[in-house]
XYZ file of C-alpha atoms in Angstrom:
473
model
C -0.108 0.209 0.040
C 1.930 3.265 -0.906
C 1.544 6.584 1.360
C 0.937 9.974 0.434
C 2.262 13.373 2.385
C 0.525 15.774 0.083
C -1.993 18.614 1.341
C -5.076 16.222 -0.002
C -6.094 16.005 3.066
C -4.998 19.918 4.275
C -5.962 20.481 7.858
C -7.065 23.198 6.703
C -9.871 21.975 4.195
C -13.054 19.353 5.515
C -12.295 16.663 3.520
C -10.227 15.104 5.820
C -13.184 15.394 8.312
C -15.288 12.675 6.183
C -12.671 10.468 4.403
C -11.277 9.026 8.005
C -15.247 8.960 8.241
C -14.943 6.072 4.955
C -16.815 8.877 3.005
C -16.216 10.034 -0.297
C -17.707 11.488 -3.807
C -19.521 9.622 -5.948
C -21.015 7.268 -2.851
C -24.693 6.358 -2.513
C -25.174 9.138 0.018
C -22.392 11.215 0.033
C -24.739 14.200 -1.168
C -25.886 14.123 1.948
C -23.206 16.409 3.475
C -20.697 17.568 0.756
C -16.989 19.768 1.997
C -18.468 21.989 0.754
C -21.325 22.211 2.618
C -19.580 21.728 6.082
C -16.950 24.866 4.548
C -20.420 27.189 4.116
C -21.632 26.526 7.669
C -18.564 27.342 9.212
C -18.174 30.666 7.241
C -22.177 31.342 7.912
C -21.035 31.555 11.204
C -18.066 33.383 10.958
C -15.687 30.259 12.414
C -12.938 31.550 10.875
C -9.462 31.309 13.654
C -6.124 30.158 12.566
C -6.274 31.939 9.505
C -2.334 32.459 9.839
C -0.045 29.542 8.387
C 1.772 28.477 11.577
C -1.014 28.119 13.722
C -2.018 24.796 13.994
C -5.452 23.769 15.537
C -7.416 24.881 12.215
C -11.771 24.330 12.975
C -11.179 21.299 10.409
C -8.292 19.857 12.066
C -9.885 20.953 15.583
C -13.481 19.750 14.397
C -11.259 15.915 12.989
C -9.943 15.932 16.456
C -12.998 16.911 18.914
C -14.618 13.452 16.442
C -12.222 11.820 17.718
C -12.549 11.732 21.469
C -15.977 10.581 20.371
C -15.741 7.755 18.460
C -12.474 6.049 21.007
C -13.474 4.999 24.142
C -12.087 5.584 27.568
C -8.650 7.117 28.350
C -8.653 7.034 24.255
C -11.597 9.836 24.535
C -9.568 11.923 26.974
C -8.008 15.385 25.221
C -4.439 13.968 25.923
C -5.513 11.069 23.354
C -7.409 13.459 20.878
C -4.042 15.810 21.091
C -1.008 12.995 20.505
C -3.753 11.670 17.070
C -3.415 14.964 16.080
C 0.423 14.953 16.868
C 0.685 11.412 14.666
C -1.339 13.472 11.328
C 1.164 16.097 11.318
C 4.020 14.266 11.898
C 3.138 11.935 8.867
C 1.772 14.828 7.301
C 5.660 16.317 6.975
C 4.108 19.549 8.741
C 5.015 20.372 12.239
C 3.270 19.148 15.338
C 2.061 21.185 17.433
C 3.313 20.880 21.825
C 1.554 17.450 23.517
C 0.185 19.970 26.095
C -2.944 20.126 25.995
C -4.256 23.899 26.475
C -4.040 24.975 22.585
C -6.049 22.347 22.144
C -8.842 22.463 24.406
C -9.105 26.484 23.627
C -9.881 25.688 19.310
C -12.221 22.800 21.000
C -14.222 25.625 22.301
C -14.776 27.980 19.556
C -16.207 25.566 18.001
C -20.111 26.652 17.684
C -22.498 24.489 18.813
C -25.015 26.064 16.724
C -22.460 24.306 13.746
C -22.119 21.512 14.575
C -25.770 20.847 14.785
C -26.684 22.093 12.434
C -24.641 19.570 10.288
C -25.376 16.767 12.418
C -29.160 17.693 11.826
C -28.492 18.522 8.191
C -26.690 15.483 7.655
C -29.445 13.077 9.222
C -32.132 14.885 6.743
C -29.798 14.433 3.365
C -29.796 11.348 4.300
C -33.672 10.786 4.867
C -34.290 12.233 1.609
C -31.739 9.711 -0.349
C -33.357 6.573 1.129
C -34.964 3.779 -1.332
C -39.100 4.390 -0.506
C -38.714 0.113 -0.230
C -37.166 1.884 2.973
C -40.102 3.681 3.913
C -42.979 2.680 5.535
C -46.312 3.030 3.223
C -43.632 5.531 1.604
C -43.791 7.157 4.404
C -40.916 8.493 6.430
C -41.644 6.901 10.174
C -39.887 9.060 12.622
C -38.958 7.732 16.672
C -39.362 9.868 19.798
C -37.824 7.986 22.673
C -36.134 10.381 25.418
C -33.014 9.543 28.352
C -31.116 10.998 30.624
C -26.473 11.096 31.186
C -24.697 12.419 33.799
C -21.534 15.001 33.850
C -18.428 15.527 35.814
C -19.895 17.742 39.301
C -17.890 21.415 38.741
C -20.912 24.288 39.626
C -21.113 25.498 36.055
C -22.512 21.286 35.268
C -24.318 21.569 38.837
C -25.720 25.290 38.332
C -28.204 24.426 34.692
C -28.211 20.357 35.247
C -29.330 20.061 39.121
C -28.735 15.863 39.884
C -31.377 14.386 41.097
C -32.947 16.072 44.040
C -33.318 12.293 46.099
C -28.969 12.554 46.098
C -27.500 14.859 49.013
C -24.998 17.713 47.387
C -21.683 15.953 46.941
C -22.958 12.210 46.350
C -24.692 12.727 43.240
C -23.584 13.922 39.296
C -25.779 16.661 37.317
C -27.717 16.463 34.881
C -29.313 16.153 31.715
C -32.885 14.938 29.832
C -32.349 14.559 26.639
C -35.313 14.207 23.590
C -34.124 12.868 20.333
C -35.594 12.727 16.789
C -34.503 9.604 15.203
C -35.788 8.297 11.631
C -36.512 4.318 11.207
C -35.249 4.163 8.116
C -31.219 5.312 8.276
C -31.192 5.438 12.108
C -30.346 8.448 11.747
C -30.435 11.306 14.828
C -32.812 14.052 12.742
C -32.350 16.022 15.682
C -32.142 16.298 20.065
C -33.609 19.290 22.848
C -32.314 18.582 25.972
C -32.579 20.526 29.371
C -32.954 20.069 33.127
C -33.668 16.681 34.564
C -36.542 17.881 37.237
C -38.393 20.890 37.283
C -40.976 22.958 35.223
C -41.064 22.334 31.475
C -37.799 19.871 31.680
C -40.170 16.220 31.463
C -39.525 14.718 27.478
C -43.568 16.257 26.363
C -42.232 19.734 27.066
C -39.223 18.812 24.689
C -40.799 17.437 22.254
C -42.124 20.218 21.104
C -39.449 22.182 20.359
C -38.616 19.486 17.418
C -41.483 20.162 16.036
C -40.941 21.914 13.585
C -38.381 19.127 12.446
C -40.900 17.595 11.890
C -42.225 17.044 7.689
C -45.941 17.115 6.166
C -46.855 12.579 6.206
C -43.762 12.187 9.072
C -45.477 9.394 10.675
C -43.861 9.876 14.289
C -43.412 6.598 15.933
C -43.605 7.067 20.683
C -44.109 5.148 23.829
C -47.129 5.853 25.526
C -45.566 8.625 27.449
C -46.107 10.725 24.252
C -50.042 9.322 24.668
C -50.964 13.400 25.208
C -54.044 14.714 23.585
C -52.634 18.213 23.343
C -49.033 15.798 21.813
C -52.138 14.385 18.832
C -53.064 18.280 18.426
C -50.047 20.269 17.691
C -48.912 16.974 15.391
C -52.049 17.422 13.245
C -51.461 20.326 13.139
C -47.999 20.352 11.136
C -50.243 16.893 9.564
C -47.943 14.368 11.032
C -49.551 11.306 12.152
C -48.963 9.253 15.173
C -48.646 5.728 16.316
C -48.230 5.223 20.202
C -49.455 2.913 22.502
C -52.298 4.511 24.970
C -51.605 6.204 27.628
C -51.443 4.264 30.976
C -54.102 6.437 32.629
C -56.821 5.638 29.670
C -59.000 2.304 28.942
C -59.689 1.092 25.816
C -64.105 0.392 26.183
C -64.005 -1.645 22.223
C -68.009 -1.393 22.372
C -68.683 2.454 21.736
C -67.000 4.646 18.588
C -67.111 3.231 15.578
C -65.950 -0.739 14.705
C -63.447 -1.224 11.944
C -63.193 -4.820 13.396
C -62.249 -7.205 16.094
C -60.843 -4.664 18.630
C -60.524 -1.261 16.641
C -62.616 1.045 16.679
C -62.844 4.513 15.852
C -62.900 7.133 18.951
C -63.811 9.744 20.119
C -61.553 11.907 22.652
C -63.315 14.999 24.775
C -59.845 17.756 25.050
C -58.792 18.106 28.609
C -59.039 20.702 31.636
C -56.045 23.074 29.873
C -52.696 22.217 31.505
C -50.205 24.419 33.032
C -48.036 24.548 30.444
C -49.980 26.685 28.185
C -51.635 29.674 27.910
C -55.064 30.395 27.722
C -55.421 31.615 24.314
C -53.726 28.363 22.741
C -56.304 26.681 24.678
C -58.854 28.027 23.246
C -57.725 27.230 19.885
C -57.572 23.126 20.541
C -60.668 21.184 19.683
C -63.144 20.631 21.000
C -62.832 16.602 20.447
C -60.559 14.665 18.246
C -60.775 11.054 16.601
C -58.211 8.511 17.472
C -58.199 4.395 15.932
C -57.397 2.046 19.232
C -55.868 -0.540 18.222
C -55.922 -3.921 20.149
C -52.759 -5.669 20.236
C -52.301 -9.484 21.663
C -48.595 -10.796 22.696
C -48.876 -14.054 22.679
C -45.245 -14.380 22.991
C -44.360 -16.472 26.633
C -42.341 -14.417 29.079
C -43.610 -10.807 27.978
C -44.979 -8.290 30.968
C -47.843 -7.645 29.236
C -50.435 -10.149 27.224
C -52.051 -7.582 25.195
C -51.971 -4.104 24.887
C -53.829 -0.687 22.797
C -52.280 1.348 20.197
C -53.292 4.966 19.809
C -53.312 6.830 16.570
C -54.627 9.048 13.520
C -54.369 6.573 10.703
C -58.347 6.035 10.826
C -58.043 4.876 7.269
C -58.309 0.591 7.981
C -58.281 -0.517 4.560
C -55.115 1.793 3.727
C -53.594 0.785 7.066
C -54.215 -2.430 8.211
C -54.576 -3.613 12.052
C -51.386 -6.203 11.227
C -49.479 -3.428 9.883
C -50.120 -0.347 12.868
C -48.640 -4.055 15.020
C -45.679 -4.462 13.231
C -45.315 -0.522 13.249
C -45.822 -0.852 16.924
C -43.040 -3.160 17.692
C -40.179 -1.424 15.531
C -40.693 1.561 18.536
C -38.274 -0.912 20.134
C -35.201 0.130 17.643
C -35.663 3.818 19.168
C -34.240 1.770 22.669
C -31.580 -0.127 20.499
C -30.563 3.659 19.071
C -30.534 5.410 22.054
C -27.955 1.996 23.653
C -25.795 2.859 20.673
C -25.374 6.620 21.972
C -25.520 5.931 25.183
C -23.232 2.388 25.529
C -21.044 2.038 21.824
C -20.496 5.483 22.602
C -20.483 6.267 25.634
C -22.641 9.042 25.317
C -23.822 8.176 29.155
C -21.659 10.004 30.996
C -20.270 13.700 29.525
C -16.113 14.957 30.422
C -16.592 18.198 29.555
C -16.626 20.785 32.820
C -18.973 23.963 32.066
C -22.861 23.334 30.359
C -21.449 24.692 26.891
C -18.819 22.326 26.831
C -21.573 19.178 28.311
C -23.355 20.427 24.657
C -20.406 21.192 22.299
C -19.887 17.281 23.436
C -23.023 15.950 22.449
C -23.849 17.304 19.250
C -19.986 15.923 18.722
C -20.943 12.566 19.444
C -24.231 13.034 17.804
C -22.771 14.434 14.673
C -20.179 11.139 14.572
C -22.889 8.896 15.177
C -24.366 9.817 12.020
C -21.012 10.002 10.392
C -21.836 6.321 11.372
C -24.796 6.103 9.895
C -24.032 7.101 7.069
C -21.049 5.308 5.939
C -24.212 1.920 7.045
C -26.109 2.967 4.426
C -23.957 3.728 1.536
C -22.912 -0.703 2.507
C -26.777 -1.227 2.728
C -27.679 0.654 -0.624
C -24.566 -1.071 -2.718
C -25.278 -4.716 -1.267
C -28.444 -4.380 -1.271
C -28.713 -4.555 2.515
C -31.479 -2.726 5.151
C -29.462 -0.624 7.438
C -30.869 -2.382 10.249
C -30.319 -5.033 9.566
C -26.071 -4.619 9.411
C -24.321 -3.752 13.320
C -23.347 -0.228 14.334
C -20.721 -1.133 16.620
C -19.302 -2.288 13.529
C -19.363 -0.207 11.619
C -17.971 1.629 14.270
C -15.368 -0.104 14.705
C -14.334 -0.482 11.333
C -14.334 3.685 11.489
C -11.830 3.514 14.499
C -9.078 0.970 13.241
C -9.074 3.357 8.743
C -9.317 7.322 11.507
C -5.631 8.566 10.570
C -4.794 5.456 8.125
C -7.162 7.217 5.366
C -5.581 10.885 5.589
C -2.092 8.953 4.632
C -3.068 6.280 2.344
C -2.556 7.030 -1.783
C -6.452 7.382 -3.753
C -6.781 4.577 -5.518
C -5.961 2.963 -1.818
C -8.191 4.809 0.223
C -10.995 3.723 -2.375
C -10.221 0.297 -2.101
C -10.064 0.443 1.729
C -13.816 2.243 1.478
C -13.974 -0.106 -0.734
C -13.680 -3.390 1.181
C -15.122 -2.229 4.948
C -18.320 -0.831 2.500
C -18.798 -4.452 1.154
C -17.567 -6.733 4.478
C -19.811 -4.228 6.512
C -22.938 -6.619 5.336
C -21.455 -9.879 7.130
C -21.714 -7.834 10.932
C -25.488 -8.358 11.167
C -27.668 -8.152 14.038
C -29.017 -11.486 14.752
C -32.709 -11.637 13.506
C -34.114 -12.256 16.936
C -37.555 -11.965 16.662
C -40.175 -10.880 20.148
C -36.592 -11.230 22.002
C -36.987 -12.568 25.739
C -34.008 -11.417 28.271
C -34.039 -11.195 32.043
C -33.275 -7.627 33.309
C -30.696 -8.143 34.843
C -27.164 -9.082 34.751
C -24.463 -11.863 35.281
C -20.696 -10.237 35.948
C -21.159 -8.895 39.773
C -19.833 -5.457 40.734
C -16.675 -4.635 42.121
C -18.230 -4.457 46.121
C -16.188 -1.096 46.944
C -18.058 1.202 50.074
C -20.299 3.878 48.545
C -19.446 8.041 49.946
C -21.922 8.586 52.009
C -20.676 13.143 52.620
C -19.011 14.338 50.681
C -15.110 13.442 48.464
C -14.007 16.292 50.642
C -15.306 14.981 53.932
C -14.073 11.812 53.413
C -11.000 12.830 53.048
C -10.466 14.661 55.757
C -12.019 11.927 57.761
C -9.083 9.853 57.058
C -6.360 12.136 57.639
C -7.346 11.835 60.484
C -7.819 8.528 61.012
C -11.985 8.763 61.767
C -12.372 5.996 59.213
């Protein structure tokens, strides 16, 4: 394999970011986020630091190093490791490397606007969504999975002020906690957008965060969510945007199939009346809400041993039973579990469950950089699936991430022909790493490996350390 030290992937061009994620012009989804659009996003925000010839941490190189921190885990996720990767790359390119000190890199990283990283992530997801084959859609429609989760971060005063720890924990014994809600594509697995906020307090729940994302939905989209999102007013807001909802009946509602317009056994259309005004809604908005809505309720029976429920009721605004059969809706709701799998990939495979940055501004940059990295890996999966005739949902995300990590630096050093061969080989090989076909999978909610028997802190660390020094422990 031949190597090159040319400026083909210059630290001043964003092509290096795309190449490290196994992207190149000519691939099926390459136009979703080309190099020129990345540059345009930075230009639009006036991001032009490190313009002198002797300045090392340019926007492309800084973004490349930041994305590598999202790609690698544990000790390889540190700023020291990121700077080491920059040193290796620049020395290999015959350029002057930076100092091993992380100060310059951390200052450059803080200059990457959160808005730019978010814009790139969303544009990539939108571009890939528009390019998916029709056979990857559900009844020709784009389905967006909605789900929420939490993540923690270092216990600093700045993080505690914006994302307070759980109220059940004593001061000094917990970690700042963030709640987030994501829009995920059923077809591509990509994150279309994300809203975040404190874990508790007024207007911090998942429904409140979803309302921030409604503008990111397109007319004729279908939102697929769990029972928490089965809300009269959420249905109204979605219908106003010409978006349909498929969810599970909320636990505070009951379905009576003797009422309404019968469409079949365990399938009917009923009228819901407008409930009292919620605290978050102003009077003028409440009065504009319809006094009643029609929804369809479908009973789905679960015959698989080991499942916690024997039957459930799916609620939807897809009223036409000829176009959307009971079985169609049952199968679609069954795929809601993919939201859990995608969030698992983000939080566990990419390590987003515990963040590293010490200020809220950098925490949000870290999250969006992780989501951009996640979407770029998903783009690699889409290219492979399209070439090899698979569904992207059949291909292992972890395997794709490992292939990207394996060539992170090398792909920037090899000649064009060798790079094309490496990318082609990875895209051919990825479908071999299939997600196991596990219909109605049943697993106990328990782990086999026992945790280490460490004691838990019962007082702030400074106090516990002082007690040890005083011989009180």
